[in-house]
Coordinates of C-alpha atoms in Angstrom, one line a residue:
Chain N
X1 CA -8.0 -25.4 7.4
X2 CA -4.5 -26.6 8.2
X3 CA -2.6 -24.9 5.4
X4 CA -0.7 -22.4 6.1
X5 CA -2.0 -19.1 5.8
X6 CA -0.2 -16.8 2.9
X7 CA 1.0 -13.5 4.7
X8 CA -1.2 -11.0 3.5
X9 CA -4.3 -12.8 4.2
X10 CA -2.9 -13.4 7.6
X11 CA -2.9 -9.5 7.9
X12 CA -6.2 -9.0 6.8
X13 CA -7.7 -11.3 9.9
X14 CA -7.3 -8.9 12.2
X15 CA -9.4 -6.6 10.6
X16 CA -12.2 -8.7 10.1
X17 CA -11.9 -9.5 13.9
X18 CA -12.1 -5.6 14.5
X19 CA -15.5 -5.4 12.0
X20 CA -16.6 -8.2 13.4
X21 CA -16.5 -7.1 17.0
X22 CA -18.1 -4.0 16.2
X23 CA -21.0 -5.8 14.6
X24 CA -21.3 -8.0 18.0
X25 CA -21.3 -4.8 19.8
X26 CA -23.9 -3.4 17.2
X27 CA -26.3 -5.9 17.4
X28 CA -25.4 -7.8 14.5
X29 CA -25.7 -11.7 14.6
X30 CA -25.1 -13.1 10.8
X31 CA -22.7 -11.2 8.1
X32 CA -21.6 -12.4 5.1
X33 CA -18.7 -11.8 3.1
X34 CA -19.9 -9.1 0.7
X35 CA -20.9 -7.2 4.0
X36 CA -17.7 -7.8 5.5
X37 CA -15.5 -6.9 2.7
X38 CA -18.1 -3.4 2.2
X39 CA -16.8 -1.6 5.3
X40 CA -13.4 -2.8 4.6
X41 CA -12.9 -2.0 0.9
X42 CA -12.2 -6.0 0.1
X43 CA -13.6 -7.9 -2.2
X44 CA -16.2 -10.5 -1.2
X45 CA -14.4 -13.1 -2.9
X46 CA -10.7 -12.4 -1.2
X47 CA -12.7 -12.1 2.2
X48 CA -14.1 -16.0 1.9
X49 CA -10.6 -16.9 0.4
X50 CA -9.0 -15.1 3.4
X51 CA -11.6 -16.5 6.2
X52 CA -11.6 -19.8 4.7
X53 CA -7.9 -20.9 5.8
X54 CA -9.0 -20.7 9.5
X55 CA -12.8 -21.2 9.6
X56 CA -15.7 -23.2 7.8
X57 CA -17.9 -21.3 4.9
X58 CA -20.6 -19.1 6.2
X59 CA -24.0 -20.4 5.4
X60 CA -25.3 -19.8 2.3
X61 CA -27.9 -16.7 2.5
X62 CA -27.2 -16.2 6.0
X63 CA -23.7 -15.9 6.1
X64 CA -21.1 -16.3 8.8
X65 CA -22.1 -16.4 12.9
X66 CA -20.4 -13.0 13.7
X67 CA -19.8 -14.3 17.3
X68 CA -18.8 -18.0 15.9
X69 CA -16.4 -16.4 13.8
X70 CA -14.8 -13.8 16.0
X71 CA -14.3 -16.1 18.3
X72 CA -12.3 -18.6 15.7
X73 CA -10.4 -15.3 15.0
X74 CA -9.6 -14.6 18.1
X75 CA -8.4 -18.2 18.8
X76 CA -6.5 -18.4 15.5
X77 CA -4.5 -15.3 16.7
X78 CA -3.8 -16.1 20.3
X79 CA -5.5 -12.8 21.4
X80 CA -6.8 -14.5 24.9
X81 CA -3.4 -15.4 25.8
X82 CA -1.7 -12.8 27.5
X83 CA 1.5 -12.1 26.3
X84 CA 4.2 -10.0 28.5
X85 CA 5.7 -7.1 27.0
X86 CA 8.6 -4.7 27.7
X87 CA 9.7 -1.5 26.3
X88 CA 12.4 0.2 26.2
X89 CA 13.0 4.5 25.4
X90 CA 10.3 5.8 27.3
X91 CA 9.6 9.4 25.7
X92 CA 5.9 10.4 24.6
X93 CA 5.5 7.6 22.3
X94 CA 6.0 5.1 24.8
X95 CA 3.3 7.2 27.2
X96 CA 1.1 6.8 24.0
X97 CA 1.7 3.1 23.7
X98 CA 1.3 2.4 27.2
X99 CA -2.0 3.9 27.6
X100 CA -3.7 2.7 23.7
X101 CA -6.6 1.0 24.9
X102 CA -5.6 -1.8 22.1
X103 CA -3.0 -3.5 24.1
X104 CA -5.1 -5.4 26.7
X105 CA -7.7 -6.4 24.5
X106 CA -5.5 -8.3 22.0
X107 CA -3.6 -9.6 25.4
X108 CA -0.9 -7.8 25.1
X109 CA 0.5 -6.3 28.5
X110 CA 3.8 -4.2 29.0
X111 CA 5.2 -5.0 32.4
X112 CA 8.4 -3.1 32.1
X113 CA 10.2 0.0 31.1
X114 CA 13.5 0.3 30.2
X115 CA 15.6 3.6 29.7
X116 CA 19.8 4.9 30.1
X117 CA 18.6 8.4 31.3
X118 CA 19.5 8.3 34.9
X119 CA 16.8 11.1 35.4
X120 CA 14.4 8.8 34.1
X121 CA 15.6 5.5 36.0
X122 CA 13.8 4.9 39.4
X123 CA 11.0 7.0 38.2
X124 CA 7.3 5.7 37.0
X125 CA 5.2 6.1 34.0
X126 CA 1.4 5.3 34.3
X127 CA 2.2 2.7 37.6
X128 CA 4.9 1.0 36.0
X129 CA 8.6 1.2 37.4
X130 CA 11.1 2.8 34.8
X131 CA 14.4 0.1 35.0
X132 CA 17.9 0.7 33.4
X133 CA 18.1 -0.6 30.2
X134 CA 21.4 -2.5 31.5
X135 CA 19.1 -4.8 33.4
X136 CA 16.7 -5.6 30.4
X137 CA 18.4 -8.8 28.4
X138 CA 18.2 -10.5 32.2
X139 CA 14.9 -9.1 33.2
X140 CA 13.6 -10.4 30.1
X141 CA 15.2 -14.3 30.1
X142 CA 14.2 -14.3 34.3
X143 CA 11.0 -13.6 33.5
X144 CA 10.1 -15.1 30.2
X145 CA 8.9 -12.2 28.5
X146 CA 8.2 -12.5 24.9
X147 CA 7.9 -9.4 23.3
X148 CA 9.8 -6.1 23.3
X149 CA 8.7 -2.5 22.3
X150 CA 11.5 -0.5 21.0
X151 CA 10.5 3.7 21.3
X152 CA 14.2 4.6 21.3
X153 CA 15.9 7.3 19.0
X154 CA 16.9 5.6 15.9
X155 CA 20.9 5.8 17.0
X156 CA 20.0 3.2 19.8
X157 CA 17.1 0.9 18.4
X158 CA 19.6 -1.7 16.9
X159 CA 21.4 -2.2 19.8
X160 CA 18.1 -2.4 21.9
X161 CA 16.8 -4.8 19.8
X162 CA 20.0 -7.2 20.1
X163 CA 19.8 -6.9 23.9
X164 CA 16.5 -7.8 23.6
X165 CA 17.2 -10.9 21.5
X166 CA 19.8 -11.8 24.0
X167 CA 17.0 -12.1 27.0
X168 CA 15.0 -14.2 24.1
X169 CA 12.0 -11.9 23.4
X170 CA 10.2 -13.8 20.0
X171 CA 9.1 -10.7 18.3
X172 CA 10.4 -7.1 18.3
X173 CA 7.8 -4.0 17.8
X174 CA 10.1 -1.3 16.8
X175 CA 8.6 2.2 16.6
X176 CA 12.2 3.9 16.0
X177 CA 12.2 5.6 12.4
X178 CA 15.1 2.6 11.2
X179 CA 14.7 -1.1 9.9
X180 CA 16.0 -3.5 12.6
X181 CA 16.9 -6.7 11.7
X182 CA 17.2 -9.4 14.0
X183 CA 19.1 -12.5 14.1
X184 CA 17.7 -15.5 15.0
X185 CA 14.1 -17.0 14.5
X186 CA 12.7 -13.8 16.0
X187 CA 10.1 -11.5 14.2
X188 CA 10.6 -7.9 13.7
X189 CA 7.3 -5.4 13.4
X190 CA 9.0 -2.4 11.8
X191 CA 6.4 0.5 12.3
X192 CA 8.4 3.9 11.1
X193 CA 6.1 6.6 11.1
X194 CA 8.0 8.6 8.9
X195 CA 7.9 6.3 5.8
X196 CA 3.9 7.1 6.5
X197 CA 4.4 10.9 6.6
X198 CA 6.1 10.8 3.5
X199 CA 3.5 9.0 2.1
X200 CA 0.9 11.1 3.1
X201 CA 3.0 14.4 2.0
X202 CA 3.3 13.0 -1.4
X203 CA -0.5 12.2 -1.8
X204 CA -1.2 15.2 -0.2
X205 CA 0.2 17.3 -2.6
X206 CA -1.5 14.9 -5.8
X207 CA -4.6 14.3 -5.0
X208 CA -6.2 16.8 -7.3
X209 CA -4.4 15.3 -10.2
Chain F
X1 CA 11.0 8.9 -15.1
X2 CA 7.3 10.6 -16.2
X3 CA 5.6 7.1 -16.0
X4 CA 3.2 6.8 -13.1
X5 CA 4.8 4.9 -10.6
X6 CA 3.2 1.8 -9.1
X7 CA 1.7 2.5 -4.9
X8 CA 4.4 -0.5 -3.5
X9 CA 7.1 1.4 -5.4
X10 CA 5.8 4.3 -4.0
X11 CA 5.9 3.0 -0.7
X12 CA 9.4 1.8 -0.7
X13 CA 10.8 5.7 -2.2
X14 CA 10.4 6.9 2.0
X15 CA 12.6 4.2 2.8
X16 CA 15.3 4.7 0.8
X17 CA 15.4 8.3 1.5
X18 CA 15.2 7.5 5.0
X19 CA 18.9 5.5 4.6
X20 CA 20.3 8.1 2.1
X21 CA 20.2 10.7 4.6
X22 CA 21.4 8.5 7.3
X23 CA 23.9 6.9 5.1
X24 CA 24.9 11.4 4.5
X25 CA 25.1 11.7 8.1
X26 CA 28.0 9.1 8.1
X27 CA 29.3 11.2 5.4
X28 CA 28.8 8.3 3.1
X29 CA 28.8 9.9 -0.5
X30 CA 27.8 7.2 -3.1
X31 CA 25.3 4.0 -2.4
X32 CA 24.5 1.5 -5.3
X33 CA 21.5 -0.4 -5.4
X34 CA 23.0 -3.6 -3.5
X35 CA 24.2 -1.6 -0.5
X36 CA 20.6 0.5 -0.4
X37 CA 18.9 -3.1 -0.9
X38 CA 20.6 -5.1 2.4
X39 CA 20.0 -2.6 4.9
X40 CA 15.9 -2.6 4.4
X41 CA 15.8 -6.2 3.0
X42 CA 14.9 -5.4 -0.9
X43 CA 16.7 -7.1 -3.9
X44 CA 19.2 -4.9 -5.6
X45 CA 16.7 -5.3 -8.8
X46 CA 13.9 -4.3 -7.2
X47 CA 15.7 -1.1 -6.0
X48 CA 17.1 -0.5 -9.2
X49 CA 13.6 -0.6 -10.3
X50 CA 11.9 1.2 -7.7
X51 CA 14.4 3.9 -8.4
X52 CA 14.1 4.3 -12.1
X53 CA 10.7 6.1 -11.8
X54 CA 12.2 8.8 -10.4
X55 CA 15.6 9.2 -11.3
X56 CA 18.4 8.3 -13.5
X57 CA 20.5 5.4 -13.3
X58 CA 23.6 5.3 -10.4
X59 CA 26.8 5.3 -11.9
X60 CA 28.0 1.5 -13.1
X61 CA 30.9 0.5 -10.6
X62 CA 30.1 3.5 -8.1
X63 CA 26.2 3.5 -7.6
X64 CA 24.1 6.7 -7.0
X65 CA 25.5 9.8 -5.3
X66 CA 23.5 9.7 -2.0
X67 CA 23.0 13.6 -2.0
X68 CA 21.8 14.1 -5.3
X69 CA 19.8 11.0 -4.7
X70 CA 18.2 11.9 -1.9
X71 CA 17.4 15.7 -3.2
X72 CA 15.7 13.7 -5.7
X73 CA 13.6 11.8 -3.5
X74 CA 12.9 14.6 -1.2
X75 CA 11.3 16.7 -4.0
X76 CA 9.4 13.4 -5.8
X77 CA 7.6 13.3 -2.7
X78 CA 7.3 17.0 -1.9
X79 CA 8.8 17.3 1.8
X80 CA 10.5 20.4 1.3
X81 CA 7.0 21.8 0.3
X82 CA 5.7 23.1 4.1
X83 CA 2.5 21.1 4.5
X84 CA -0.4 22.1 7.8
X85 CA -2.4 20.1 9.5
X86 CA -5.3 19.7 12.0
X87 CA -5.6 17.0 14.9
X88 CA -8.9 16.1 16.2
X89 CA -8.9 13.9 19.3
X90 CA -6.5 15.7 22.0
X91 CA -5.1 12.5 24.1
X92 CA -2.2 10.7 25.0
X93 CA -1.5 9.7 21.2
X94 CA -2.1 13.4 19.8
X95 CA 0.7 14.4 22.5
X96 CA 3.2 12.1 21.0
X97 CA 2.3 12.3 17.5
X98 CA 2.7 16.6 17.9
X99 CA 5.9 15.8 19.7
X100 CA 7.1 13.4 16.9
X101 CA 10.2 15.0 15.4
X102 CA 9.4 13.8 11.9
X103 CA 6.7 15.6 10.9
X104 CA 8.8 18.6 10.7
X105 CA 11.5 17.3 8.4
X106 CA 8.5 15.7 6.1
X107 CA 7.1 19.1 5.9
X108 CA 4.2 18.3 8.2
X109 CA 2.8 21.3 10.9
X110 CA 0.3 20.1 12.9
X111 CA -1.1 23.7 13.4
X112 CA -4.4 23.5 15.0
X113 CA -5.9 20.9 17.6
X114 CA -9.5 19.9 18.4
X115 CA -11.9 17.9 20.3
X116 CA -15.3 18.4 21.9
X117 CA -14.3 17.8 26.0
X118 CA -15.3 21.6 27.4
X119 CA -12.7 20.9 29.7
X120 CA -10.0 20.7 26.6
X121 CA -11.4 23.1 24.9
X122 CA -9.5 26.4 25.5
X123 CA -6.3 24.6 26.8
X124 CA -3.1 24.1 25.7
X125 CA -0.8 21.3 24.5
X126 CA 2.6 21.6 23.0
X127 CA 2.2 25.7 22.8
X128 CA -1.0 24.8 20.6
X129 CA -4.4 26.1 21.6
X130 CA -7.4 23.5 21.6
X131 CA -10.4 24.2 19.9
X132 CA -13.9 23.5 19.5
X133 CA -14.7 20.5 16.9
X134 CA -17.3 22.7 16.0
X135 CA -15.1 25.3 14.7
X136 CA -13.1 22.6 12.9
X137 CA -14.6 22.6 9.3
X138 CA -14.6 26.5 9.2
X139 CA -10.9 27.2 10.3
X140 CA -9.8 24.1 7.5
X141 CA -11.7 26.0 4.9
X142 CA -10.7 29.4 6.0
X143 CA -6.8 28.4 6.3
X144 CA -6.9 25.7 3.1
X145 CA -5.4 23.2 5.9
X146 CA -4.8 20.4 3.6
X147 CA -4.1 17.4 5.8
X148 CA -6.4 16.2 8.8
X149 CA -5.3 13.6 11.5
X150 CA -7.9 11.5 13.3
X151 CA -6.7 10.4 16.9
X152 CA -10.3 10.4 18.1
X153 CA -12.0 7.3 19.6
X154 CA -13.4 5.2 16.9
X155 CA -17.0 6.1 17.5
X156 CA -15.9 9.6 16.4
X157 CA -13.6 8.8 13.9
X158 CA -15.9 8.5 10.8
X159 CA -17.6 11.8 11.7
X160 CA -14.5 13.7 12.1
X161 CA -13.4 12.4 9.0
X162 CA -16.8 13.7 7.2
X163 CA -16.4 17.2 9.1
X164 CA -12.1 17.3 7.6
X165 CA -13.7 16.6 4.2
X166 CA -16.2 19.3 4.4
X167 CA -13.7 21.3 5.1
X168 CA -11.8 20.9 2.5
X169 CA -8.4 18.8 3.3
X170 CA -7.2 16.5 0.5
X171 CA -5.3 14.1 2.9
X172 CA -6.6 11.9 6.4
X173 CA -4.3 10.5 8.7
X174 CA -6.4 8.2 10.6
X175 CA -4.8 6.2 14.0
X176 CA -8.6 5.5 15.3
X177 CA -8.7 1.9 14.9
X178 CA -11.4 1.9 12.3
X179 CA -11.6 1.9 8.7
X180 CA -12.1 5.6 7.7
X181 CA -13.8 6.1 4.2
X182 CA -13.5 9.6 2.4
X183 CA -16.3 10.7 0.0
X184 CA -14.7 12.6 -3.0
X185 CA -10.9 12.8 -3.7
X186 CA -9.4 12.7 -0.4
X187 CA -6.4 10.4 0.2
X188 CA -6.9 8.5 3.4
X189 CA -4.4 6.8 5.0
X190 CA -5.8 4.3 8.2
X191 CA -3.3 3.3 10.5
X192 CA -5.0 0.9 12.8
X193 CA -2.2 -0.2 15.3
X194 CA -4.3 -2.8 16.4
X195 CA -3.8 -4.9 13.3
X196 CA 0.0 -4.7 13.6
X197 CA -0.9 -5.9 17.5
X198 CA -2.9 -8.8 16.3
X199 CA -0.1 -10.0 14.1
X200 CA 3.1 -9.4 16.7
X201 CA 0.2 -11.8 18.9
X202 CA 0.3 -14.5 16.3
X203 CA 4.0 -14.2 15.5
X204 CA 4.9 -13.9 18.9
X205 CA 3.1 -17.8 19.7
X206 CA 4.5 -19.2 16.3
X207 CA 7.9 -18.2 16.4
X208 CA 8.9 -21.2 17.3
X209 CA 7.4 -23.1 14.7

């Protein structure tokens, strides 16, 4: 249990988390791997592989204590610590982001909003003040904050993102169609839609074959 | 180039169009595989490799004309080919997903939104009326809609997903944070952004480490 945990099982535990809240929520006290790695499309044996660099085995014919082992999950990830959160380029995606439901659950809460569009500074979006992004490196190292949100138009996210290394965020979520790269120990989430779409448009158009 | 080309390969083909068009639009005309590597973090081999699926070899000493590359790319994966699609689920994530500019360069038009609030039903968002889920299956089948995108509460998602099947689309988008499984030969694509929230929680307390 103190090894450390190979990246793509580390991705997978999150999942499981999700299935296993939903079974808590369902009713469902025991589950064991095979059961677990059903709704996900995982094999049983990478599921116990995965689970077992952070918790003990299930019990045999019983299986793993869905409540047990969420809560190891949840633990393992630091999803009861709240972690602050800014995020700069507020557009449609950012009003998206900032109301997901997600966010507060896995502890995550975005305090402030960052933008150069003086029609936008001094304004609100869902409660929270709208600040100019010139203020962000020293909002960020004044108030500790650990994580920024980049929703900016791919011309501006790398420049974003060094400002926001500069205040000392630890980890970048960049939602700007560009890789960001980031000096320094700090780790970068690059979520680009568009490599998705492409994706999806080249499936689309093979999935009869 | 008529081999089947392995999914990560696949995966990586959106990225490298992504920096051919923005290395054209710096009026950069040739790239080799070294260059193309650094900016998204791949080794020069893999690219090479990646690459030789779907077209021929860059020029030794001068590397691959980004154009022709990227016309390349554009029609391995089909963008220029005009692609619709349906949303189900009309909230604060459909709004910035229909207001997304990718979709239209990737060929994607989101034509026709649903969800079963009465008080949607009948509105408008983004110029696009909102219909009855109801009607959903019918209007897919009746328009040969091939791509359906699921921003529905995860209660629904499953459901919806079923109903998009029936229908007849050959692709599924999925953002509800819930493993979506398609009967027949439907490509489905789930995008839970709650796992990507989980990880940027674990990274963001280990960075240090």
């Amino acid at each position: 249990m103190n090894q450390i945990i190979p990246t793509p099982s580390l991705k997978r535990l999150p999942m499981y988390y999700r299935e296993l809240i939903r079974a808590i929520d369902s009713g469902i006290r025991y589950m064991n791997s095979s059961q677990l790695g059903k709704v996900l499309g995982i094999p049983s044996t990478q599921v116990r592989k995965d689970l077992s660099y952070v918790a003990d085995q299930g019990r045999p014919g019983v299986g793993y204590n869905t409540r047990s082992l969420a809560d190891t999950l949840e633990n393992f990830l630091g999803l009861p610590q709240p972690k602050n959160a800014v995020l700069a380029g507020v557009g449609n995606l950012a009003n998206a982001l900032i109301l997901f439901p997600g966010f507060r659950h896995y502890g995550i809460h975005i305090l402030y909003l960052f933008d150069n569009d003086p029609g936008k500074i001094g304004q609100e979006l869902a409660g929270r003040p709208i600040y100019d992004i010139h203020d962000m490196a020293e909002i960020i190292h004044e108030q500790h904050i650990p994580i920024g949100i980049i929703s900016t138009p791919s011309a501006a996210a790398q420049q974003v993102a060094d400002t926001m290394i500069e205040g000392g965020v630890k980890s970048i979520w960049n939602f700007a169609p560009i890789t960001v790269h980031a000096t320094r120990n700090v780790f970068v989430l690059n979520q680009d839609l568009t490599v998705e779409m492409a994706i999806l448009s080249f499936s689309t158009l093979h999935s009869d074959e």
